[in-house]
Coordinates of C-alpha atoms in Angstrom, one line a residue:
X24 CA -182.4 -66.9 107.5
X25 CA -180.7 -70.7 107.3
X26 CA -183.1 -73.8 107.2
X27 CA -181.6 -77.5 107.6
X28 CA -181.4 -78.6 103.5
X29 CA -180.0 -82.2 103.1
X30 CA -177.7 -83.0 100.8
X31 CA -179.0 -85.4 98.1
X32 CA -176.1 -85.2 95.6
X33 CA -172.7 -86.3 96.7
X34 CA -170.5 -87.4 93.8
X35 CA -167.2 -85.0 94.3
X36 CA -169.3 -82.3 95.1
X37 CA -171.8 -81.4 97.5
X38 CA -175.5 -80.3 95.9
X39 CA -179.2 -80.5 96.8
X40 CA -179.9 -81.8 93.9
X41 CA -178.3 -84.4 90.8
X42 CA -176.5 -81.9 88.1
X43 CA -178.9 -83.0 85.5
X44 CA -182.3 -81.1 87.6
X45 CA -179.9 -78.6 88.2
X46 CA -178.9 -78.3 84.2
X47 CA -182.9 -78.5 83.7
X48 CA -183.9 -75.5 86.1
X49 CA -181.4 -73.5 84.9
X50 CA -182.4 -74.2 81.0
X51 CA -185.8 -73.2 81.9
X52 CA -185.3 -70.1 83.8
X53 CA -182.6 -68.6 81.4
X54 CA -185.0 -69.0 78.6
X55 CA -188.4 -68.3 79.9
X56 CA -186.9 -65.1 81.7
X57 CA -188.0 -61.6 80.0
X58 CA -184.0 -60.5 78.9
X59 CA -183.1 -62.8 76.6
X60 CA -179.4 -63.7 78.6
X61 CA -178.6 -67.3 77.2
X62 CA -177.0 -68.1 74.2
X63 CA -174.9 -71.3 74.0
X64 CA -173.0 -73.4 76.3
X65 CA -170.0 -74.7 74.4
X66 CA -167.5 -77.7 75.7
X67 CA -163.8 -76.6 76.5
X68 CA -161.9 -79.8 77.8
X69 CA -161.5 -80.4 73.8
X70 CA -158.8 -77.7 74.1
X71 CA -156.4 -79.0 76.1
X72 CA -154.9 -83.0 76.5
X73 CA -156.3 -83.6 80.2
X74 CA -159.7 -84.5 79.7
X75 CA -161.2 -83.4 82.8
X76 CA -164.5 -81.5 81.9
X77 CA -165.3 -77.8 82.0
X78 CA -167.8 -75.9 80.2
X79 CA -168.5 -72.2 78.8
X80 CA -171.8 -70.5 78.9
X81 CA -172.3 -67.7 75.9
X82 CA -174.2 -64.1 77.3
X83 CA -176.8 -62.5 74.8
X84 CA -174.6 -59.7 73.4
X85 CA -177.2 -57.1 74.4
X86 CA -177.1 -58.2 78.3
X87 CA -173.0 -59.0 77.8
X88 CA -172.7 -55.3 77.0
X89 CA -174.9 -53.6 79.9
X90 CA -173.5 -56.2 82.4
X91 CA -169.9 -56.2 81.4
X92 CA -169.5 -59.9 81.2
X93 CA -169.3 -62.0 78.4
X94 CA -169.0 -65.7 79.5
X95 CA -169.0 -68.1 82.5
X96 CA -167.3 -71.2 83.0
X97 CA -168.0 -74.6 84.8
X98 CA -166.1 -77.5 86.0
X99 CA -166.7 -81.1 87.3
X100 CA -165.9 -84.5 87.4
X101 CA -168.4 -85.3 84.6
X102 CA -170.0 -83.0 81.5
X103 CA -173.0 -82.9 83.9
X104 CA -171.3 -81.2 86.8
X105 CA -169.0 -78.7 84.7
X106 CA -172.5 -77.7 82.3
X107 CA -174.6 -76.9 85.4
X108 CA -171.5 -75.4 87.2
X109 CA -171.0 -73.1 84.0
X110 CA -175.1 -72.4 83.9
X111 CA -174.9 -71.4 87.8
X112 CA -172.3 -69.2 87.2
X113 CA -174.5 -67.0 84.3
X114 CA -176.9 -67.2 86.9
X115 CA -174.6 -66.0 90.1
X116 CA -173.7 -63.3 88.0
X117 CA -176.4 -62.3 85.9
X118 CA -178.3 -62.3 89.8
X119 CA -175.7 -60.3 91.0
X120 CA -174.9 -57.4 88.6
X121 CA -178.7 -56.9 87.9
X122 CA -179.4 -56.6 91.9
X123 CA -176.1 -53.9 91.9
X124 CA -177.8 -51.7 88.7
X125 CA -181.6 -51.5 90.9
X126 CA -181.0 -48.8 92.7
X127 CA -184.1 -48.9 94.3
X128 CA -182.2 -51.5 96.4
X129 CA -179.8 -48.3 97.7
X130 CA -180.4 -46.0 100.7
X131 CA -178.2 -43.1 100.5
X132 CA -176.7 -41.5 103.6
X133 CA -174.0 -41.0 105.3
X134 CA -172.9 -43.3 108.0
X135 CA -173.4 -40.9 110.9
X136 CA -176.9 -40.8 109.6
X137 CA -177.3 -44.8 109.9
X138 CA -175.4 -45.9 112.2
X139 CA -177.2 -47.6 114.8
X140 CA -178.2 -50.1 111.9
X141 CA -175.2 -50.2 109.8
X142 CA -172.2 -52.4 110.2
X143 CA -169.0 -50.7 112.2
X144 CA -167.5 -48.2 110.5
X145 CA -164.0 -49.5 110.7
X146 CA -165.4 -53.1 108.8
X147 CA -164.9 -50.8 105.4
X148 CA -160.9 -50.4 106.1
X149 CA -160.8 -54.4 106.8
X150 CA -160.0 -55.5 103.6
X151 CA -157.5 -52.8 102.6
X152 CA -153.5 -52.3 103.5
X153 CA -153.6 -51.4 107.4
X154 CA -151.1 -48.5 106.5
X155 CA -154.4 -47.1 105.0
X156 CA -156.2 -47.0 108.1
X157 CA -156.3 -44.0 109.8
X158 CA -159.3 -41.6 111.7
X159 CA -159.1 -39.3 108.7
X160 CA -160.1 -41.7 106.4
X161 CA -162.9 -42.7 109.0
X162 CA -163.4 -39.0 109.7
X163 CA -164.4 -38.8 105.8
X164 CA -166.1 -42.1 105.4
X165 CA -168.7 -40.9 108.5
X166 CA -169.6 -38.4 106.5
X167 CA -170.0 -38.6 102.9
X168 CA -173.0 -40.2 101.3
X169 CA -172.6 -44.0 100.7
X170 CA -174.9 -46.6 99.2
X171 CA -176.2 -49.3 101.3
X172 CA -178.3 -52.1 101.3
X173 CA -180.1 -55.0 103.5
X174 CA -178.2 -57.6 104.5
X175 CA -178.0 -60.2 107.2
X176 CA -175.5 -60.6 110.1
X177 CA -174.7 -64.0 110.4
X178 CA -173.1 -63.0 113.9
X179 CA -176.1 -60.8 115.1
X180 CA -178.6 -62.9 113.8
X181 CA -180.3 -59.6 112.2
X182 CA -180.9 -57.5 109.5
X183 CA -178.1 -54.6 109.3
X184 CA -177.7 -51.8 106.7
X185 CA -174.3 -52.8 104.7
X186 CA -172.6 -50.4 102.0
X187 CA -172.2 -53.1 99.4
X188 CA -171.2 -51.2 96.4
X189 CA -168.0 -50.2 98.7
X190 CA -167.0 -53.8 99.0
X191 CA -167.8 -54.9 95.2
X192 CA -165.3 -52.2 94.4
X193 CA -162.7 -54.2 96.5
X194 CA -163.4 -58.0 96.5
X195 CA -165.3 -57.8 92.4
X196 CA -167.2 -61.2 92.3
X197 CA -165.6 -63.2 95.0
X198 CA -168.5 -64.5 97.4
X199 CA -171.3 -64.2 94.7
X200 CA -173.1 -67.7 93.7
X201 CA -176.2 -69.6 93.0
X202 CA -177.3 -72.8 94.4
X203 CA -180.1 -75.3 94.2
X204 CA -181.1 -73.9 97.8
X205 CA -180.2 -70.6 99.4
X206 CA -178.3 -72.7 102.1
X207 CA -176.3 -74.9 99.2
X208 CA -175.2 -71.0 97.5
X209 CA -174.0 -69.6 100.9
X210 CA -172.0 -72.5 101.8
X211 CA -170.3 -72.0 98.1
X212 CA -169.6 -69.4 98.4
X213 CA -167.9 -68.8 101.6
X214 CA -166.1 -71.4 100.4
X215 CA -164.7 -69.3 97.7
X216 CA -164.2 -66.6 100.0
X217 CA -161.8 -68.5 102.2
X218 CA -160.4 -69.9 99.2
X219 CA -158.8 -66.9 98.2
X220 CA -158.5 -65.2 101.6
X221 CA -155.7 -68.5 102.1
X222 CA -154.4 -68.1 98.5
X223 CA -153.9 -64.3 99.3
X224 CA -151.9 -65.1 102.8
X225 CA -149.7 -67.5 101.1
X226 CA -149.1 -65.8 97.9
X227 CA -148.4 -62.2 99.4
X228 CA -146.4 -63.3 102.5
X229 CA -144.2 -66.2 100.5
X230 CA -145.4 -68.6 103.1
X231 CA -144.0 -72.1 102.9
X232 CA -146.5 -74.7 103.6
X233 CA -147.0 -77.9 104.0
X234 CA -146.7 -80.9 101.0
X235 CA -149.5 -83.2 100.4
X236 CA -147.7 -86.7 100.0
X237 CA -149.7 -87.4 96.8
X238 CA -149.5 -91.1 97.5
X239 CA -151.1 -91.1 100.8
X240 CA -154.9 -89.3 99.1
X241 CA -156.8 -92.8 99.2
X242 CA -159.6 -91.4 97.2
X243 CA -160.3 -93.4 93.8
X244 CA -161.9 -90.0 92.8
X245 CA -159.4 -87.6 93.2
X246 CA -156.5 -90.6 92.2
X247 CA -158.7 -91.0 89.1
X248 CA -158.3 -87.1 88.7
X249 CA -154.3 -86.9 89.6
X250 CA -153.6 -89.5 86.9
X251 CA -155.4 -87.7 84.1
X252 CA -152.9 -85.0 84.5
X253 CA -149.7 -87.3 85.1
X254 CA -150.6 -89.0 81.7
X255 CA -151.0 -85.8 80.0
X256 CA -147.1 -85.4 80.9
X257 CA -147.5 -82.7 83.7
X258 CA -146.1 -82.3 86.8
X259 CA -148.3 -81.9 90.1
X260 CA -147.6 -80.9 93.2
X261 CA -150.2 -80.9 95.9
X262 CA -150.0 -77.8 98.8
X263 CA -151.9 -77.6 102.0
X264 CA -152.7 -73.7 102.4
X265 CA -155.2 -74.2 105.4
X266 CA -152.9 -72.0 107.7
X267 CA -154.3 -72.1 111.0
X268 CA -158.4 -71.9 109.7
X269 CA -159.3 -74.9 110.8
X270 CA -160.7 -74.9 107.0
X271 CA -158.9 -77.3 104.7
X272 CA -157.8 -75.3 101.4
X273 CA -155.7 -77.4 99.5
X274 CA -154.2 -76.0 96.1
X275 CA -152.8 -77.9 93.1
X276 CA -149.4 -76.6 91.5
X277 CA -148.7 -77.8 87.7
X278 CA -145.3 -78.2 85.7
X279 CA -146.1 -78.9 81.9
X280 CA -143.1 -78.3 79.3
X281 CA -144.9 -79.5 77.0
X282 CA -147.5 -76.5 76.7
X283 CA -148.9 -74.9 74.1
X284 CA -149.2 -71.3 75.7
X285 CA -146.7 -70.0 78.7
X286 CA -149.4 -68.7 80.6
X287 CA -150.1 -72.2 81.8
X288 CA -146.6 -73.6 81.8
X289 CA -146.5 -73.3 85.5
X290 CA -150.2 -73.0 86.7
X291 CA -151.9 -73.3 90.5
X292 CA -155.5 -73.4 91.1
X293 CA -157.0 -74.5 95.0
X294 CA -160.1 -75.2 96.6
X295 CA -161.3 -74.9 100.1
X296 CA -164.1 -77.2 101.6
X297 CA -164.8 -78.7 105.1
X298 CA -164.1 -81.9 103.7
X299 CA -160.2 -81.9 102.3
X300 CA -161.3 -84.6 99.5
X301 CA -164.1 -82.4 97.9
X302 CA -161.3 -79.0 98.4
X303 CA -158.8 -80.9 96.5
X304 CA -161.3 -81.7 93.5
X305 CA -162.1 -78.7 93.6
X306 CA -158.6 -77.5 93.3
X307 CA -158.1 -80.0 90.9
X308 CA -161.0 -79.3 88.5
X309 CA -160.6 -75.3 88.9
X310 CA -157.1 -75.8 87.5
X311 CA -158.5 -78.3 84.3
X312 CA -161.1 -75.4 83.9
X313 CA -158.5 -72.5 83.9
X314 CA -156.1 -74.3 81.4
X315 CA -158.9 -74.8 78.8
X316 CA -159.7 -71.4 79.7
X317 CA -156.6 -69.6 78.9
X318 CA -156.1 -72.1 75.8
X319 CA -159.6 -71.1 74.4
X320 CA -158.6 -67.0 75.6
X321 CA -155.1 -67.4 73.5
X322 CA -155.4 -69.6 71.0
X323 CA -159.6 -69.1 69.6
X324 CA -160.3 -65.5 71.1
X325 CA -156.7 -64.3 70.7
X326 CA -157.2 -62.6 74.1
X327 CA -154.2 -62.3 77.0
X328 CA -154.0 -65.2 79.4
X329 CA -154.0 -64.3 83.2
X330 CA -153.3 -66.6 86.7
X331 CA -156.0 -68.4 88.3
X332 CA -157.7 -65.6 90.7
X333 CA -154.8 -64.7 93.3
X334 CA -152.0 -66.6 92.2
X335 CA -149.4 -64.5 90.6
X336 CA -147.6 -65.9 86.8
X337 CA -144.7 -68.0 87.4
X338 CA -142.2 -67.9 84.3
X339 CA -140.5 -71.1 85.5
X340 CA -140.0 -73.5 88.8
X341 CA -137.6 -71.3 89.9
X342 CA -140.3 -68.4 90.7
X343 CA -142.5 -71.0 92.0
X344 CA -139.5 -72.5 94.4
X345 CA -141.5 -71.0 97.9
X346 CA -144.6 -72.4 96.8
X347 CA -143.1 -76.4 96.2
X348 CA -140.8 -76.0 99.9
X349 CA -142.3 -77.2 102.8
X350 CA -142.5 -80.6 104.4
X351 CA -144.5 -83.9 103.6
X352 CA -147.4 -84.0 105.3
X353 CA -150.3 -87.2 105.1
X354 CA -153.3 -86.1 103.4
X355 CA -154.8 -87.4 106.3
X356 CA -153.7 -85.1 108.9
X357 CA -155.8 -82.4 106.7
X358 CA -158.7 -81.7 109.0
X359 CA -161.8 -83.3 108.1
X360 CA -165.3 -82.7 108.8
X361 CA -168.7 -83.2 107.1
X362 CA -172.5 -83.2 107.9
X363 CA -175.6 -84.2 105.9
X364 CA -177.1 -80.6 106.3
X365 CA -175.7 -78.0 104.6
X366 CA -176.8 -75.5 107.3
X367 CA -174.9 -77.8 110.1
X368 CA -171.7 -76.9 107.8
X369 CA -172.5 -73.3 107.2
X370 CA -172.3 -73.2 111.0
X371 CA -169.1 -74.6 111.3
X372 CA -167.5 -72.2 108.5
X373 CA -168.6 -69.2 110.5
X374 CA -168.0 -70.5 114.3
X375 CA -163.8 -71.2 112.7
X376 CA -164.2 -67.8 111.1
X377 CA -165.3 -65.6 114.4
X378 CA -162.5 -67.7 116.0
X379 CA -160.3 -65.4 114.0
X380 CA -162.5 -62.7 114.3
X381 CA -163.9 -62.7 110.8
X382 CA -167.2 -61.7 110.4
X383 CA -170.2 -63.4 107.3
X384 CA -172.7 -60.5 105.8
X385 CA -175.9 -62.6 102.7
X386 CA -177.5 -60.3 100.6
X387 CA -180.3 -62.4 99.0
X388 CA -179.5 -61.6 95.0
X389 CA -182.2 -64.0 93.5
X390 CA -183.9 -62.7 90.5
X391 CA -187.6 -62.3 90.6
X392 CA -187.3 -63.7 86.3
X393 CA -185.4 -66.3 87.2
X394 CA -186.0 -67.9 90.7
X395 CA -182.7 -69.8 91.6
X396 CA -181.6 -68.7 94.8
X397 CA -177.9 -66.7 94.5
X398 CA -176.4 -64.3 97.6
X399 CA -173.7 -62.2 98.0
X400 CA -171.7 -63.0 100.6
X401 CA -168.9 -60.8 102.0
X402 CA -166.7 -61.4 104.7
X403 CA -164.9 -58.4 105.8
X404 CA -161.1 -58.5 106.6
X405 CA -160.7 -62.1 104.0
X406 CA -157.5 -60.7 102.1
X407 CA -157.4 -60.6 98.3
X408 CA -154.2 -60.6 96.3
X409 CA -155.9 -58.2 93.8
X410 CA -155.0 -54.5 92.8
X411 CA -158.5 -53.8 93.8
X412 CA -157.5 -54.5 97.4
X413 CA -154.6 -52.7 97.3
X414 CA -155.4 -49.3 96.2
X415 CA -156.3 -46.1 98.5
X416 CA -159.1 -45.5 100.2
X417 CA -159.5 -41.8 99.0
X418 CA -160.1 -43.5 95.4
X419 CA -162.7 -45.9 96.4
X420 CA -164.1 -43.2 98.3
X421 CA -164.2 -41.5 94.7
X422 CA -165.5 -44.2 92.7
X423 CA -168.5 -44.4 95.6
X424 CA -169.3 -40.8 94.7
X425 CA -169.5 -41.5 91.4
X426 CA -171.3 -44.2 91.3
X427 CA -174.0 -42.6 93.1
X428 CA -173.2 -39.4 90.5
X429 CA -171.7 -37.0 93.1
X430 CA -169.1 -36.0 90.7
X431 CA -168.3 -32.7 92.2
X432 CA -167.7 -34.0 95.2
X433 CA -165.6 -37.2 93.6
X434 CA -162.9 -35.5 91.9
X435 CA -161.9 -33.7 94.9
X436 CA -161.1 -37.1 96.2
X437 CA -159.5 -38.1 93.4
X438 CA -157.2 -35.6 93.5
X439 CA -156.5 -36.4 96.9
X440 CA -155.8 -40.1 95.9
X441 CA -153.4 -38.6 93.2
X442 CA -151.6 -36.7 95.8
X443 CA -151.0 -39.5 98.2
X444 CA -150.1 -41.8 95.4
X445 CA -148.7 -40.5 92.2
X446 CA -148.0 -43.5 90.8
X447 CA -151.5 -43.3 89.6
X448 CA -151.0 -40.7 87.2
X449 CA -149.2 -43.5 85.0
X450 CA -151.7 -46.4 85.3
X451 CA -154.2 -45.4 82.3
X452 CA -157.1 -46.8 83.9
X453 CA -157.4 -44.7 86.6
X454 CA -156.3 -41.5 84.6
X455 CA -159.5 -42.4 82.2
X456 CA -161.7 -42.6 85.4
X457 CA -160.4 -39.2 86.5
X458 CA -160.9 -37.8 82.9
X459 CA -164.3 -39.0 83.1
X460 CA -165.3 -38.0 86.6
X461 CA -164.1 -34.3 85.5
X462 CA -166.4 -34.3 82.6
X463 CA -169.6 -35.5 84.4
X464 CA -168.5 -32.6 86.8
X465 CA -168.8 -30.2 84.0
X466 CA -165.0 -29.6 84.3
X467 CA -164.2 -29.7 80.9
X468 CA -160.5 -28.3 80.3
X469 CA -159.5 -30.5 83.5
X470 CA -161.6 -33.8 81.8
X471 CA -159.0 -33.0 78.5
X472 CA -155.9 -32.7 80.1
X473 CA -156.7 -36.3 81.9
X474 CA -158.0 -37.9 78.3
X475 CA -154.7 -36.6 76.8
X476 CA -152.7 -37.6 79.6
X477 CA -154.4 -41.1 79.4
X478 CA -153.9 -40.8 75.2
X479 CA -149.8 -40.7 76.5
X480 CA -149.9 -43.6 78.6
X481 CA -151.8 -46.1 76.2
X482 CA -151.9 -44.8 72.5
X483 CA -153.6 -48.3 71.9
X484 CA -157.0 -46.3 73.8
X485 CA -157.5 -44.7 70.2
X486 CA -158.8 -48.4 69.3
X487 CA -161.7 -48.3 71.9
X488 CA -165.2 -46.9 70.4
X489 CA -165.9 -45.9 74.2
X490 CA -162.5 -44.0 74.7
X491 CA -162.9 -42.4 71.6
X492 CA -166.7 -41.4 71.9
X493 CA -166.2 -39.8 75.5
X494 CA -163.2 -37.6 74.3
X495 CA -165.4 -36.6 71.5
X496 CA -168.2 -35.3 73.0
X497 CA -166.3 -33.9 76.0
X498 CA -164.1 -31.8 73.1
X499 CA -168.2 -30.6 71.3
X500 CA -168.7 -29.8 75.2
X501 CA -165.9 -27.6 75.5
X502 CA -166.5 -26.1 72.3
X503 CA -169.9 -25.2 73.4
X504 CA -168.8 -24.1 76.5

């Protein structure tokens, strides 16, 4: 599936191409496509005092509202990079959702049905808690109907039948991107993947790791980087969360008291990359991009901040305390390695990845309107320090039932999820997908007594046209019933 692709673009970041052919292609394909999906791109950095660049890319309201995604971001060293990051985003995940709403991508079977060309059964309990995993939940997942679609085995070498929608339900975007080459997105985005797969083991098991001695980085780059944020008055602290990957991930840990929002008071961000200088750009510039984020989020769209993707909020220091122990380390005893080819370092991710028995699935998820290359890449078993990875498996066996508009079937699931953890019954957003599940059943007094009970939990649901439009015709339903 790989070919060899030579790098031709190596200022702080890796590409095939210079960000300003990139910015070009992208122009051209967002416009000329048939869905009108671009609207502006819009500089950020202006909103906070750092001055590192990043970018936000405006969605067409009509294609923000059937996707479910509104804007993208982009970072970089220079306007260029953080415009065509933000552009390449849209495109990752305009790529993405659109290949997820073709069915005609879906075969739908049951694994027992499949199985001599589908992935091993157990590969769909990976990701979740291990107390999850158990032969019933096998026993079921053998035999209900599941969507899945082509993808390639970087192990095998071959095409295999993988249930994607299962894992989207976990891991959301993480592993999704689009490159100037096929070869340029997979590498990003395994990148990502171990990104947060580190994040996730330090963060959830309070791991204390290593210090990057901040004077011993000999890069004028990432120096040139550091100081912009020292003479902005914040605080930085430099981690090394490779673990034992053999994959440097290196994350960057701020202290401003001088901030204009709490959310980023105390704020991480990281970066993984074979090459620790370009991971700890990355980290860098991810946590520039954030903070101009959550500025623009509070302060312009008067929206709730949130963490960078995996790390949790820290009030103060004090939370933080098991993140900044750990001793001093030399940024040069980070492990290092780069190649020219982008398929030579592609290799090397997945050889340190099967040497901890992790496994890389591609989906191709280029769109025929648009023509930039973008995958899907998931790596079963990477951890994710999201809800989403955390919740039972009866429930995502639900919500595969639904989406493929079993609903009978579904809510008997669901109320097995409910009985194994009741906890649910007060998070609202699971109650509304239980309401809903019930009234595409046709179960119409059950679909009301979830909508009220959701109507307890979060009064504020009366403000959402979609809340209120669903109970309504559910209660004409009834009443023709």
């Amino acid at each position: 599936m790989l070919n060899s692709c030579l790098k031709t673009y190596t200022y702080g970041q890796d590409k095939a191409c210079v960000p300003e052919e990139t910015i070009e292609k992208a122009l051209a394909s967002l416009t000329q496509s048939k869905a009108t999906i671009f609207s502006e791109i819009v500089c950020l950095d202006k909103m906070d005092r750092i001055g590192i660049p990043a970018y936000t890319c405006k969605i067409n309201q009509d294609v923000a509202k059937a996707l479910k995604f509104e804007e993208t971001y982009g970072k970089g060293i220079t306007p260029e990079q953080a415009k065509a990051s933000a552009l390449m985003e849209l495109i990752e995940r305009y790529s993405g959702f659109m290949y997820l709403k073709n069915t005609n991508h879906f075969i739908i079977a049951p694994y027992k049905e499949i199985k001599e060309k589908a992935i091993p059964l157990d590969s769909l309990l990976h990701p979740i808690p291990f107390y999850y995993r158990d032969n019933k939940i096998l026993e079921t997942l053998e035999s209900i109907p599941l969507a899945w679609v082509k993808a390639y085995s970087f192990k095998h070498h071959k095409e295999v039948l993988f249930p994607l929608p299962w894992f989207y339900r976990i891991y959301g975007t993480t592993g999704w991107a689009a490159g100037n080459t096929l070869e340029e997105a997979v590498l990003q985005a395994l990148q990502e993947i171990i990104e947060r797969h580190c994040i996730s083991l330090v963060i959830e098991g309070k791991k204390i790791v290593p210090t990057i001695n901040i004077d011993s980085i000999k890069s004028p780059l990432v120096q040139g980087l550091i100081e912009k944020i020292k003479n902005a008055g914040i605080e930085i602290f430099i981690k090394d969360f490779s673990l034992d990957l053999g994959i440097p991930t290196l994350a960057v840990i701020t202290h401003d008291n001088h901030a204009l929002i709490s959310t980023i008071k105390i704020y991480a961000a990281a970066g993984s990359h074979l090459n620790p200088e370009l991971a700890v750009i990355r980290a860098l510039n991810e946590l520039a991009q954030h903070r101009a984020q959550m500025l623009y989020r509070e302060l312009v769209q008067k929206r709730p901040g949130a963490p960078t993707y995996c790390f949790p909020r820290f009030k103060d220091l004090t939370s933080a305390k098991f993140l900044l122990d750990g001793e001093k380390i030399d940024f040069t005893s980070v492990p290092s390695f780069s190649h020219p080819d982008f398929k030579i370092e592609i290799e090397r991710v997945l050889d340190l990845l099967s040497q901890k028995h992790l496994e890389g699935f591609v989906i191709e998820t280029t769109h025929p309107d648009l023509d930039i290359p973008a995958v899907i890449t998931v790596v079963p078993g990477a951890r994710l320090n999201r809800p989403s990875a955390k919740l039972h498996p009866y429930l995502l066996i639900a919500r595969q039932l639904m989406d493929i508009g079993y609903y009978s079937q579904a809510v008997v699931y669901l109320e097995k999820a409910l009985d194994a953890e009741p906890s649910y019954l007060q998070v609202p957003q699971i109650v509304c997908q239980v309401a809903v599940c019930y009234k595409k059943a046709g179960q119409y007094p059950k679909a009301i007594e979830y909508f009220q009970q959701a109507l307890l939990l979060a009064p504020q649901l009366m403000n959402s046209p979609k809340f209120l439009a669903d109970f309504a015709e559910l209660i004409q339903k009834e009443g023709n019933s």
